Amino acid sequence: MKRSMRWFSGLVSLILLPMAGCAGTGEVVPLDLRAIPPVVGQEVQQGESATFLVMPFEDQRPQKNPVGLRTHFWGGVTYFDVPGGKPGDVLPHVLAEYLKQKGWQAEVGQTGKAGASDVTLTGQVQEFTAHAKSRFGSTVITVALKVALQARNAADRSTTKMTLEGTRMQTVFWFEPQDVQDLVAATLTEGLTKLMADAKVEGRSLRLK
């Protein structure tokens, strides 16, 4: 009887261990934001053309910590962060790539160096988090993003203010770090799509519709 109970307890442990996840070791898992795939079936922008220069964003997050962390069921944490630990340097590349996918010319500039373009985009990262909380049988992933953007139009020296933002939550049974990467990508893609749906190029300037 005791042998059967020990066998049963061992079997239960083997089942529960992968469900809850191992204890965290404090490692940092990189989030490759520049690996976000193109949106399937998205339309190329029609109408007037314009060139965009996207400058590095200011990091105005209250805490300059890694982008997120996972708290493990058995204790400990795993961190998530962008390469270099600076979202303000990475997010402009995501925005520039999205603009190019839409059919415009876009490139990322360098701080302190002005470039010749129709529209210069600057921004402030106010929020960017990607957290995962493992509990018995599941892991809840939450992503939040908010970037204040300013488009300076060279044609008439006007400024258009916009916000790139989005929030998402997902619960998974079997957790993999890729789940966080995928949810961040989905949040960014949704936010970028909405951002440009509310804007238009007119007279080689970016304006709100």
Short mmCIF file of C-alpha atoms in Angstrom, two decimals:
data_model
loop_
_atom_site.label_atom_id
_atom_site.label_comp_id
_atom_site.label_asym_id
_atom_site.label_seq_id
_atom_site.Cartn_x
_atom_site.Cartn_y
_atom_site.Cartn_z
CA MET A 1 0.00 0.00 0.00
CA LYS A 2 2.81 2.40 0.95
CA ARG A 3 4.61 1.56 -2.28
CA SER A 4 1.45 2.33 -4.26
CA MET A 5 1.05 5.66 -2.50
CA ARG A 6 4.67 6.61 -3.20
CA TRP A 7 4.22 5.64 -6.84
CA PHE A 8 1.03 7.72 -7.05
CA SER A 9 2.68 10.73 -5.38
CA GLY A 10 5.58 10.52 -7.80
CA LEU A 11 3.23 10.35 -10.76
CA VAL A 12 1.32 13.42 -9.54
CA SER A 13 4.59 15.33 -9.13
CA LEU A 14 5.64 14.49 -12.68
CA ILE A 15 2.31 15.79 -13.95
CA LEU A 16 2.28 18.97 -11.87
CA LEU A 17 5.87 20.00 -12.51
CA PRO A 18 5.51 20.91 -16.20
CA MET A 19 2.08 22.38 -15.58
CA ALA A 20 3.39 24.83 -12.99
CA GLY A 21 6.82 25.39 -14.47
CA CYS A 22 10.21 25.13 -12.84
CA ALA A 23 11.56 27.70 -10.41
CA GLY A 24 12.96 30.86 -11.96
CA THR A 25 16.72 31.42 -12.02
CA GLY A 26 16.76 35.15 -12.78
CA GLU A 27 17.87 34.69 -16.40
CA VAL A 28 17.04 37.37 -18.97
CA VAL A 29 15.12 36.24 -22.07
CA PRO A 30 15.60 38.62 -25.05
CA LEU A 31 12.57 39.95 -26.91
CA ASP A 32 13.35 40.37 -30.60
CA LEU A 33 10.96 43.16 -31.58
CA ARG A 34 12.54 43.50 -35.00
CA ALA A 35 11.47 39.95 -35.82
CA ILE A 36 7.80 40.93 -35.98
CA PRO A 37 6.39 39.41 -39.19
CA PRO A 38 4.41 41.46 -41.72
CA VAL A 39 0.66 41.52 -41.27
CA VAL A 40 -0.84 39.00 -43.65
CA GLY A 41 -3.00 40.65 -46.26
CA GLN A 42 -2.31 44.22 -45.13
CA GLU A 43 -2.82 46.85 -47.82
CA VAL A 44 0.01 48.98 -49.17
CA GLN A 45 -0.65 52.66 -48.58
CA GLN A 46 -2.17 54.40 -51.58
CA GLY A 47 -1.96 58.09 -52.45
CA GLU A 48 0.78 60.63 -51.84
CA SER A 49 4.33 59.59 -51.09
CA ALA A 50 6.54 60.85 -48.27
CA THR A 51 9.87 60.07 -46.67
CA PHE A 52 10.05 59.36 -42.94
CA LEU A 53 12.92 59.70 -40.49
CA VAL A 54 12.28 57.96 -37.16
CA MET A 55 14.50 59.21 -34.34
CA PRO A 56 15.35 57.23 -31.18
CA PHE A 57 12.62 57.59 -28.55
CA GLU A 58 13.06 59.01 -25.05
CA ASP A 59 12.56 56.45 -22.28
CA GLN A 60 10.08 58.07 -19.89
CA ARG A 61 9.06 54.88 -18.09
CA PRO A 62 8.87 55.45 -14.32
CA GLN A 63 11.18 52.48 -13.76
CA LYS A 64 13.99 51.72 -16.21
CA ASN A 65 13.82 48.01 -15.38
CA PRO A 66 13.72 45.12 -17.84
CA VAL A 67 10.54 45.22 -19.93
CA GLY A 68 8.95 42.40 -17.95
CA LEU A 69 9.27 39.37 -15.76
CA ARG A 70 7.70 35.99 -15.18
CA THR A 71 6.93 34.94 -11.63
CA HIS A 72 7.15 31.15 -11.34
CA PHE A 73 4.75 28.91 -9.45
CA TRP A 74 7.65 27.30 -7.59
CA GLY A 75 9.30 30.64 -6.82
CA GLY A 76 11.89 32.81 -8.53
CA VAL A 77 11.61 34.97 -11.62
CA THR A 78 12.66 35.16 -15.26
CA TYR A 79 13.14 38.56 -16.90
CA PHE A 80 12.20 39.72 -20.40
CA ASP A 81 14.00 42.60 -22.08
CA VAL A 82 14.91 44.04 -25.46
CA PRO A 83 18.53 43.71 -26.65
CA GLY A 84 20.58 46.44 -25.02
CA GLY A 85 17.84 47.11 -22.48
CA LYS A 86 16.69 50.28 -24.27
CA PRO A 87 13.17 50.13 -25.76
CA GLY A 88 13.64 53.70 -27.03
CA ASP A 89 16.38 52.48 -29.37
CA VAL A 90 14.54 49.38 -30.58
CA LEU A 91 10.95 50.56 -31.09
CA PRO A 92 11.90 53.15 -33.78
CA HIS A 93 13.19 50.30 -35.95
CA VAL A 94 9.82 48.54 -35.59
CA LEU A 95 7.97 51.70 -36.61
CA ALA A 96 10.29 52.35 -39.57
CA GLU A 97 9.91 48.78 -40.80
CA TYR A 98 6.12 49.03 -40.57
CA LEU A 99 6.14 52.26 -42.60
CA LYS A 100 8.24 50.56 -45.27
CA GLN A 101 5.80 47.64 -45.36
CA LYS A 102 3.07 50.19 -46.04
CA GLY A 103 4.96 51.47 -49.08
CA TRP A 104 6.70 54.59 -47.73
CA GLN A 105 10.41 55.33 -47.51
CA ALA A 106 11.55 55.23 -43.89
CA GLU A 107 14.78 54.99 -41.96
CA VAL A 108 16.00 55.33 -38.38
CA GLY A 109 18.10 58.38 -37.57
CA GLN A 110 20.72 59.05 -34.92
CA THR A 111 20.31 61.31 -31.92
CA GLY A 112 21.82 64.72 -32.59
CA LYS A 113 22.03 64.21 -36.35
CA ALA A 114 19.35 65.80 -38.52
CA GLY A 115 18.38 64.24 -41.82
CA ALA A 116 16.52 65.37 -44.92
CA SER A 117 13.01 63.90 -44.83
CA ASP A 118 9.43 65.00 -45.30
CA VAL A 119 8.38 63.79 -41.85
CA THR A 120 10.54 63.39 -38.75
CA LEU A 121 9.05 61.20 -36.03
CA THR A 122 10.11 61.55 -32.40
CA GLY A 123 8.60 59.86 -29.38
CA GLN A 124 8.56 59.11 -25.68
CA VAL A 125 8.13 55.58 -24.32
CA GLN A 126 5.73 56.06 -21.42
CA GLU A 127 4.87 52.42 -20.82
CA PHE A 128 6.15 49.10 -22.11
CA THR A 129 5.63 45.97 -20.02
CA ALA A 130 5.42 42.25 -20.75
CA HIS A 131 4.70 40.15 -17.66
CA ALA A 132 3.82 36.50 -17.10
CA LYS A 133 2.46 35.02 -13.87
CA SER A 134 2.48 31.24 -13.56
CA ARG A 135 -0.04 29.57 -11.31
CA PHE A 136 -1.36 26.06 -10.95
CA GLY A 137 -2.21 24.77 -14.42
CA SER A 138 -1.76 28.00 -16.40
CA THR A 139 0.23 31.17 -17.00
CA VAL A 140 -1.32 34.60 -17.52
CA ILE A 141 0.58 36.92 -19.89
CA THR A 142 -0.09 40.66 -20.04
CA VAL A 143 1.44 43.25 -22.37
CA ALA A 144 0.98 47.02 -22.25
CA LEU A 145 2.47 49.67 -24.54
CA LYS A 146 2.16 53.45 -24.78
CA VAL A 147 4.41 55.70 -26.86
CA ALA A 148 3.65 59.40 -27.42
CA LEU A 149 4.66 60.35 -30.98
CA GLN A 150 5.25 63.69 -32.67
CA ALA A 151 5.48 64.05 -36.45
CA ARG A 152 7.31 67.20 -37.57
CA ASN A 153 6.37 68.06 -41.15
CA ALA A 154 9.09 69.79 -43.17
CA ALA A 155 6.69 71.25 -45.75
CA ASP A 156 4.91 73.68 -43.40
CA ARG A 157 6.76 73.05 -40.10
CA SER A 158 3.57 71.78 -38.49
CA THR A 159 3.45 69.06 -35.83
CA THR A 160 1.04 66.15 -35.60
CA LYS A 161 0.71 64.35 -32.27
CA MET A 162 -0.29 60.69 -32.09
CA THR A 163 -0.14 57.79 -29.64
CA LEU A 164 1.05 54.25 -30.30
CA GLU A 165 -0.61 52.11 -27.68
CA GLY A 166 -2.12 48.73 -26.96
CA THR A 167 -2.84 46.19 -24.23
CA ARG A 168 -3.35 42.44 -24.46
CA MET A 169 -3.80 39.52 -22.10
CA GLN A 170 -3.58 35.80 -22.81
CA THR A 171 -3.75 32.66 -20.67
CA VAL A 172 -1.76 29.61 -21.77
CA PHE A 173 -1.66 26.07 -20.38
CA TRP A 174 1.87 25.16 -21.47
CA PHE A 175 4.07 28.24 -21.19
CA GLU A 176 6.99 28.97 -23.50
CA PRO A 177 8.99 32.24 -23.65
CA GLN A 178 7.87 32.50 -27.28
CA ASP A 179 4.35 33.10 -25.95
CA VAL A 180 5.51 36.45 -24.56
CA GLN A 181 7.30 37.30 -27.81
CA ASP A 182 4.14 36.50 -29.80
CA LEU A 183 1.87 38.59 -27.56
CA VAL A 184 4.25 41.57 -27.72
CA ALA A 185 4.29 41.24 -31.53
CA ALA A 186 0.49 41.10 -31.66
CA THR A 187 0.20 44.17 -29.41
CA LEU A 188 2.66 46.16 -31.52
CA THR A 189 1.07 45.13 -34.81
CA GLU A 190 -2.41 46.05 -33.59
CA GLY A 191 -1.19 49.39 -32.25
CA LEU A 192 0.68 50.28 -35.44
CA THR A 193 -2.28 49.34 -37.62
CA LYS A 194 -4.61 51.59 -35.61
CA LEU A 195 -2.03 54.39 -35.52
CA MET A 196 -1.71 54.60 -39.30
CA ALA A 197 -5.43 54.00 -39.87
CA ASP A 198 -6.03 57.30 -38.07
CA ALA A 199 -3.42 59.19 -40.13
CA LYS A 200 -2.89 60.20 -43.74
CA VAL A 201 -0.18 61.73 -45.91
CA GLU A 202 -1.28 65.00 -47.47
CA GLY A 203 1.06 67.48 -49.14
CA ARG A 204 4.00 65.28 -48.13
CA SER A 205 2.97 65.81 -44.51
CA LEU A 206 1.53 63.40 -41.94
CA ARG A 207 -1.83 64.49 -40.60
CA LEU A 208 -4.70 63.02 -38.62
CA LYS A 209 -7.81 62.04 -40.56
#
